[in-house]
């Protein structure tokens, strides 16, 4: 196990790239939710839905469910009859392995490595969501050790896995809103005169949303994901928490084929963002010069709200944002996981639940042929209460 | 992953058995020492020697080094340049994976499972060494999950891996002193009228060292190790800490061949025990009816003592035994690890250090042919200060 720092090398320089989510996977990593200042009712309702997600995944791919020591015995008991879910001890701050987990890269010749991004709780001291985040920052290292793979540790860059989607053939799609925001790489790059200070100055090294930052991120994404082209979507639909992660907005179905959220209702809170993203993607060409085919995926008809009893049950912590019941939560059918022939899709009890599953099944059937993918719905509004969904709480590890 | 309770089945009933230490191994498990009430000078000298042991093993077999969260970053840094040592998060009470780790069993047809013994800190409330031991009690479960194997969880039996040695062909050697002692299975069996009490009565269910207990243990060892014959050595050389674990006294070199500690000095503290063990083994036949060939392995000439500064540096805890510098510690060359052609052997700075290595090399060369095994010495007096040695701090996981 070796750490490969930015100054030494990059995945691209070594012939590695991030495979698409529809590539063959070895396992899916998840973390067991536990924060009583994030999750309602002592995290018990969320744990029950995480467990259902894990069981749905395990029909297709083995799951490593990572639990803190204090939760270990109970978590193992939950999965006692699930041979496909392995319960692993791991200390975590929160339970979003898409964002805190390693991004695995492969070389197509049997080699696999991990990229261990810097993580700062979704914006650090600029607009982060919790403090401290040191345990979450170690998750990708621990995953690399358990996967027995070498690890890249990019300096001077902050990234969450939910803010990227790749086609495995040279293209990544991201949002300006997240990657160019002041709380990510813009403020995390160590200014030169400060490089020996272990507490680097949190001065902005880049002006947020500047061309200079876009260029910097483009180069780093190419180097660490092994891609040739970065497609920039302007905004996502979750401005305040993830700063607009792409995984609520669009994903690759296959090389050259994407799905993007869509609504025809101009009163829908993120009507403009849906249409702009769709436009951007429909007019984009990928790294191979292909014009993208973009499917439309409906949004839930009704926004999801947290009930007052759930809000009242959340522990109060001066470092965490309090929850209120009159704010619409971010619920998108796009936040599904693709895993070895399974499409594990959020369900909200919304009138569009069945339509989302039908639409996705049709998209996958048309793209890959009937029987290649099975779309499975899992009720997950408790995960929405915490701020994400099925894609946010999972991280695939590809086969080498 | 499934738990197979005693009431359901046993390894023997399922065709599984514990392979000998000289069988092919997949990895070796260790735990990173940390208790400041066990280990001198904040555990730092012990950590350095554990690291050297891990590195010596990694020349032959990959190592999983399990560290508590608070030690994780430092432990990983220690092994940054050791690709054969993987640092795994695991909460532990102390660092004796021989005794707390899973005993793996195989079926010879590609199947592997784990036996997760009950552990009570070397004697529980009768004569145990620390309290609580609940994290150590979970280690074998966590190993089984990480190995992705099913797990036997024998009820009504307490056992440490250091108290057994097997030939992989139907024979196990144990000591009366440990297995029949009042602090192990004798007092741990739940008395019948108390079976629904989650705090079982710590009444003696068996009279210590009784024929009835010997018979009970014999049957259970056969069932859980998949053996046919139990050879009982009366005493070990560590009466107060491990209650005489066999792994300080004797081990199998090959089927039909053992090594046993030996001294010609009648004033040596454990002269009688060495001679009695040698006699017992030399007169024993194994499960296949073979008379055992028993090699003699010398002891260190001088007993090992802890220095006063080390004693004074150990934290005081009302639940742990204080250390004193005038008590001779248990140091035996027998406490080596066999791992894929490597014999990782304790060294004490004693005049017999070189002789022990020479003797072992000769034994292995004669038994297996020259070049089959390489005997490697590692300085380990700091491990002795904590109460064990190289075999005590390692647990092999066989290849299926």
Coordinates of N, CA, C and O in Angstrom, one line a residue, chain B residues 5-89:
Chain B
X5 N -24.7 -21.3 15.4 CA -24.5 -21.5 16.8 C -24.3 -22.9 17.1 O -24.6 -23.8 16.3
X6 N -23.9 -23.2 18.3 CA -23.6 -24.5 18.8 C -24.8 -25.4 18.6 O -24.7 -26.6 18.1
X7 N -26.0 -24.9 18.9 CA -27.2 -25.7 18.8 C -27.5 -26.1 17.4 O -28.2 -27.0 17.1
X8 N -27.0 -25.3 16.4 CA -27.2 -25.6 15.0 C -26.3 -26.6 14.5 O -26.7 -27.6 13.9
X9 N -25.0 -26.3 14.7 CA -24.0 -27.2 14.1 C -22.6 -27.0 14.7 O -22.4 -26.0 15.5
X10 N -21.6 -27.7 14.2 CA -20.2 -27.5 14.7 C -19.4 -27.7 13.4 O -19.8 -28.4 12.4
X11 N -18.1 -27.2 13.5 CA -17.2 -27.5 12.3 C -17.1 -28.9 12.0 O -17.2 -29.3 10.8
X12 N -16.9 -29.7 13.0 CA -16.7 -31.2 12.8 C -18.0 -31.8 12.0 O -17.8 -32.5 11.1
X13 N -19.1 -31.4 12.5 CA -20.4 -32.0 11.9 C -20.5 -31.5 10.4 O -21.0 -32.2 9.6
X14 N -19.9 -30.3 10.1 CA -20.0 -29.8 8.8 C -18.7 -30.1 7.9 O -18.6 -29.7 6.8
X15 N -17.8 -30.9 8.5 CA -16.6 -31.3 7.7 C -15.5 -30.3 7.7 O -14.6 -30.4 6.8
X16 N -15.5 -29.4 8.7 CA -14.4 -28.4 8.8 C -13.4 -28.8 9.9 O -13.8 -29.4 10.9
X17 N -12.2 -28.3 9.8 CA -11.2 -28.5 10.8 C -10.2 -27.4 10.8 O -10.1 -26.7 9.8
X18 N -9.5 -27.2 11.9 CA -8.5 -26.2 11.9 C -7.2 -26.7 11.3 O -6.6 -27.7 11.7
X19 N -6.7 -26.0 10.2 CA -5.5 -26.4 9.6 C -4.3 -26.0 10.5 O -4.3 -25.1 11.3
X20 N -3.2 -26.8 10.3 CA -2.0 -26.5 11.1 C -1.4 -25.2 10.7 O -1.7 -24.7 9.6
X21 N -0.6 -24.6 11.5 CA 0.0 -23.3 11.2 C 1.0 -23.4 10.0 O 1.2 -22.4 9.4
X22 N 1.5 -24.6 9.8 CA 2.4 -24.7 8.6 C 1.6 -25.0 7.3 O 2.2 -25.2 6.3
X23 N 0.3 -24.9 7.3 CA -0.5 -24.9 6.1 C -0.4 -23.5 5.4 O 0.0 -22.5 6.1
X24 N -0.8 -23.5 4.2 CA -0.7 -22.2 3.4 C -1.6 -21.1 4.0 O -2.8 -21.4 4.3
X25 N -1.1 -20.0 4.2 CA -1.8 -18.9 4.8 C -2.1 -17.7 3.8 O -1.3 -17.4 3.0
X26 N -3.3 -17.2 4.0 CA -3.7 -16.0 3.2 C -3.2 -14.7 3.8 O -2.8 -13.8 3.0
X27 N -3.3 -14.6 5.1 CA -2.8 -13.4 5.7 C -2.6 -13.7 7.2 O -3.1 -14.7 7.7
X28 N -1.9 -12.7 7.9 CA -1.7 -12.8 9.3 C -2.3 -11.5 9.9 O -2.1 -10.4 9.4
X29 N -3.2 -11.7 10.9 CA -3.8 -10.6 11.6 C -3.0 -10.2 12.9 O -2.6 -11.1 13.6
X30 N -2.9 -8.9 13.1 CA -2.3 -8.4 14.3 C -3.1 -7.2 14.8 O -3.9 -6.6 14.0
X31 N -3.0 -6.9 16.1 CA -3.6 -5.7 16.6 C -2.5 -4.7 17.1 O -1.5 -5.2 17.7
X32 N -2.8 -3.4 17.0 CA -1.8 -2.4 17.4 C -1.9 -2.2 18.9 O -3.0 -1.8 19.3
X33 N -0.8 -2.3 19.6 CA -0.9 -2.2 21.1 C -1.1 -0.7 21.5 O -0.6 0.2 20.8
X34 N -1.9 -0.5 22.5 CA -2.3 0.9 22.9 C -2.5 1.1 24.3 O -2.4 2.3 24.8
X35 N -2.8 0.1 25.1 CA -3.2 0.3 26.5 C -2.0 0.8 27.3 O -1.0 0.2 27.4
X36 N -2.2 2.0 27.9 CA -1.1 2.6 28.6 C -1.0 2.0 30.0 O -0.1 2.3 30.8
X37 N -2.0 1.1 30.4 CA -1.9 0.4 31.7 C -1.4 -1.0 31.5 O -1.2 -1.8 32.4
X38 N -1.1 -1.4 30.2 CA -0.4 -2.7 29.9 C 1.0 -2.4 29.5 O 2.0 -3.1 29.9
X39 N 1.2 -1.4 28.6 CA 2.4 -1.2 27.8 C 3.2 0.0 28.4 O 2.6 1.0 28.6
X40 N 4.5 -0.2 28.5 CA 5.3 0.8 29.1 C 5.4 2.0 28.1 O 5.3 1.9 26.9
X41 N 5.7 3.2 28.7 CA 6.1 4.4 27.9 C 5.0 4.7 26.9 O 5.4 4.9 25.7
X42 N 3.8 4.6 27.3 CA 2.7 5.0 26.3 C 2.6 4.0 25.2 O 2.0 4.4 24.1
X43 N 3.1 2.8 25.3 CA 3.0 1.7 24.3 C 3.9 2.0 23.1 O 4.0 1.2 22.2
X44 N 4.7 3.0 23.1 CA 5.6 3.4 22.0 C 6.7 2.3 21.7 O 6.9 1.9 20.6
X45 N 7.4 1.9 22.8 CA 8.4 0.8 22.5 C 7.8 -0.5 22.0 O 8.3 -1.1 21.1
X46 N 6.6 -0.8 22.6 CA 5.9 -2.0 22.1 C 5.5 -1.9 20.6 O 5.7 -2.8 19.8
X47 N 5.0 -0.7 20.3 CA 4.5 -0.5 18.9 C 5.7 -0.6 17.9 O 5.5 -1.2 16.9
X48 N 6.8 -0.2 18.3 CA 8.0 -0.3 17.4 C 8.3 -1.8 17.2 O 8.7 -2.2 16.1
X49 N 8.2 -2.6 18.3 CA 8.6 -4.0 18.1 C 7.4 -4.7 17.3 O 7.7 -5.6 16.5
X50 N 6.2 -4.4 17.6 CA 5.1 -5.0 16.8 C 5.3 -4.7 15.3 O 5.1 -5.5 14.5
X51 N 5.7 -3.4 15.1 CA 6.0 -3.0 13.7 C 7.1 -3.9 13.0 O 6.9 -4.3 11.9
X52 N 8.1 -4.1 13.8 CA 9.2 -5.0 13.2 C 8.7 -6.4 13.0 O 9.1 -7.1 12.0
X53 N 7.9 -6.9 13.9 CA 7.3 -8.2 13.7 C 6.4 -8.3 12.5 O 6.6 -9.2 11.6
X54 N 5.6 -7.2 12.3 CA 4.7 -7.2 11.1 C 5.6 -7.2 9.8 O 5.2 -7.8 8.8
X55 N 6.6 -6.4 9.8 CA 7.5 -6.3 8.6 C 8.1 -7.6 8.3 O 8.3 -8.0 7.2
X56 N 8.6 -8.3 9.4 CA 9.2 -9.6 9.2 C 8.2 -10.6 8.6 O 8.5 -11.4 7.7
X57 N 7.0 -10.6 9.1 CA 5.9 -11.5 8.6 C 5.6 -11.1 7.1 O 5.5 -12.0 6.3
X58 N 5.6 -9.8 6.8 CA 5.2 -9.4 5.5 C 6.2 -9.8 4.4 O 5.8 -9.8 3.2
X59 N 7.4 -10.3 4.8 CA 8.3 -10.9 3.8 C 7.7 -12.2 3.3 O 8.2 -12.7 2.3
X60 N 6.8 -12.8 4.1 CA 6.3 -14.1 3.7 C 4.8 -14.1 3.4 O 4.3 -14.8 2.5
X61 N 4.0 -13.2 4.2 CA 2.6 -13.2 4.1 C 2.0 -11.8 4.4 O 2.6 -11.1 5.2
X62 N 1.0 -11.4 3.7 CA 0.4 -10.1 3.9 C -0.1 -10.0 5.4 O -0.6 -11.0 5.9
X63 N 0.0 -8.8 6.0 CA -0.5 -8.6 7.3 C -1.6 -7.6 7.4 O -1.6 -6.6 6.7
X64 N -2.7 -7.9 8.1 CA -3.7 -7.0 8.5 C -3.4 -6.5 9.9 O -3.6 -7.2 10.9
X65 N -3.0 -5.2 10.0 CA -2.7 -4.6 11.3 C -3.9 -3.8 11.7 O -4.2 -2.8 11.1
X66 N -4.5 -4.2 12.8 CA -5.8 -3.6 13.3 C -5.5 -2.6 14.3 O -5.0 -2.9 15.4
X67 N -5.9 -1.4 14.1 CA -5.6 -0.3 15.0 C -6.9 0.4 15.4 O -7.8 0.6 14.6
X68 N -7.0 0.9 16.6 CA -8.1 1.7 17.1 C -8.1 3.0 16.3 O -7.0 3.5 15.8
X69 N -9.3 3.7 16.2 CA -9.4 4.9 15.5 C -8.4 5.9 15.9 O -7.7 6.6 15.1
X70 N -8.1 6.1 17.2 CA -7.2 7.2 17.7 C -5.8 6.9 17.3 O -5.0 7.8 17.2
X71 N -5.5 5.6 17.0 CA -4.1 5.3 16.6 C -4.0 5.1 15.1 O -2.9 4.9 14.5
X72 N -5.1 5.2 14.4 CA -5.1 4.8 13.0 C -4.1 5.6 12.1 O -3.3 5.0 11.4
X73 N -4.2 6.9 12.2 CA -3.3 7.7 11.3 C -1.9 7.5 11.6 O -1.1 7.3 10.6
X74 N -1.5 7.4 12.8 CA -0.1 7.2 13.1 C 0.3 5.8 12.7 O 1.4 5.6 12.1
X75 N -0.5 4.8 13.0 CA -0.2 3.4 12.6 C 0.0 3.3 11.1 O 1.0 2.7 10.6
X76 N -0.9 3.9 10.3 CA -0.7 3.9 8.9 C 0.6 4.6 8.4 O 1.3 4.1 7.5
X77 N 0.9 5.7 9.1 CA 2.2 6.4 8.8 C 3.4 5.5 9.1 O 4.3 5.4 8.3
X78 N 3.3 4.7 10.1 CA 4.4 3.7 10.4 C 4.6 2.8 9.3 O 5.8 2.4 8.9
X79 N 3.5 2.3 8.7 CA 3.6 1.3 7.6 C 3.5 1.9 6.2 O 3.2 1.2 5.2
X80 N 3.7 3.2 6.1 CA 3.5 3.9 4.8 C 4.4 3.2 3.7 O 4.0 3.1 2.5
X81 N 5.6 2.7 4.0 CA 6.4 2.2 3.0 C 6.4 0.6 3.1 O 7.4 0.0 2.6
X82 N 5.4 0.1 3.7 CA 5.3 -1.4 3.8 C 4.1 -1.9 3.0 O 3.0 -2.0 3.6
X83 N 4.2 -2.1 1.7 CA 3.0 -2.5 1.0 C 2.4 -3.8 1.4 O 1.2 -4.1 1.2
X84 N 3.1 -4.6 2.2 CA 2.5 -5.9 2.7 C 1.8 -5.8 4.0 O 1.2 -6.8 4.5
X85 N 1.8 -4.6 4.6 CA 1.0 -4.4 5.8 C -0.2 -3.5 5.6 O 0.0 -2.3 5.2
X86 N -1.4 -4.0 5.7 CA -2.6 -3.2 5.5 C -3.1 -2.8 6.9 O -3.3 -3.6 7.7
X87 N -3.4 -1.5 7.0 CA -3.8 -1.0 8.3 C -5.3 -0.9 8.3 O -5.9 -0.2 7.5
X88 N -6.0 -1.6 9.2 CA -7.4 -1.8 9.3 C -7.9 -1.2 10.6 O -7.3 -1.4 11.6
X89 N -9.0 -0.4 10.5 CA -9.5 0.1 11.8 C -10.2 -1.0 12.5 O -11.1 -1.7 12.0

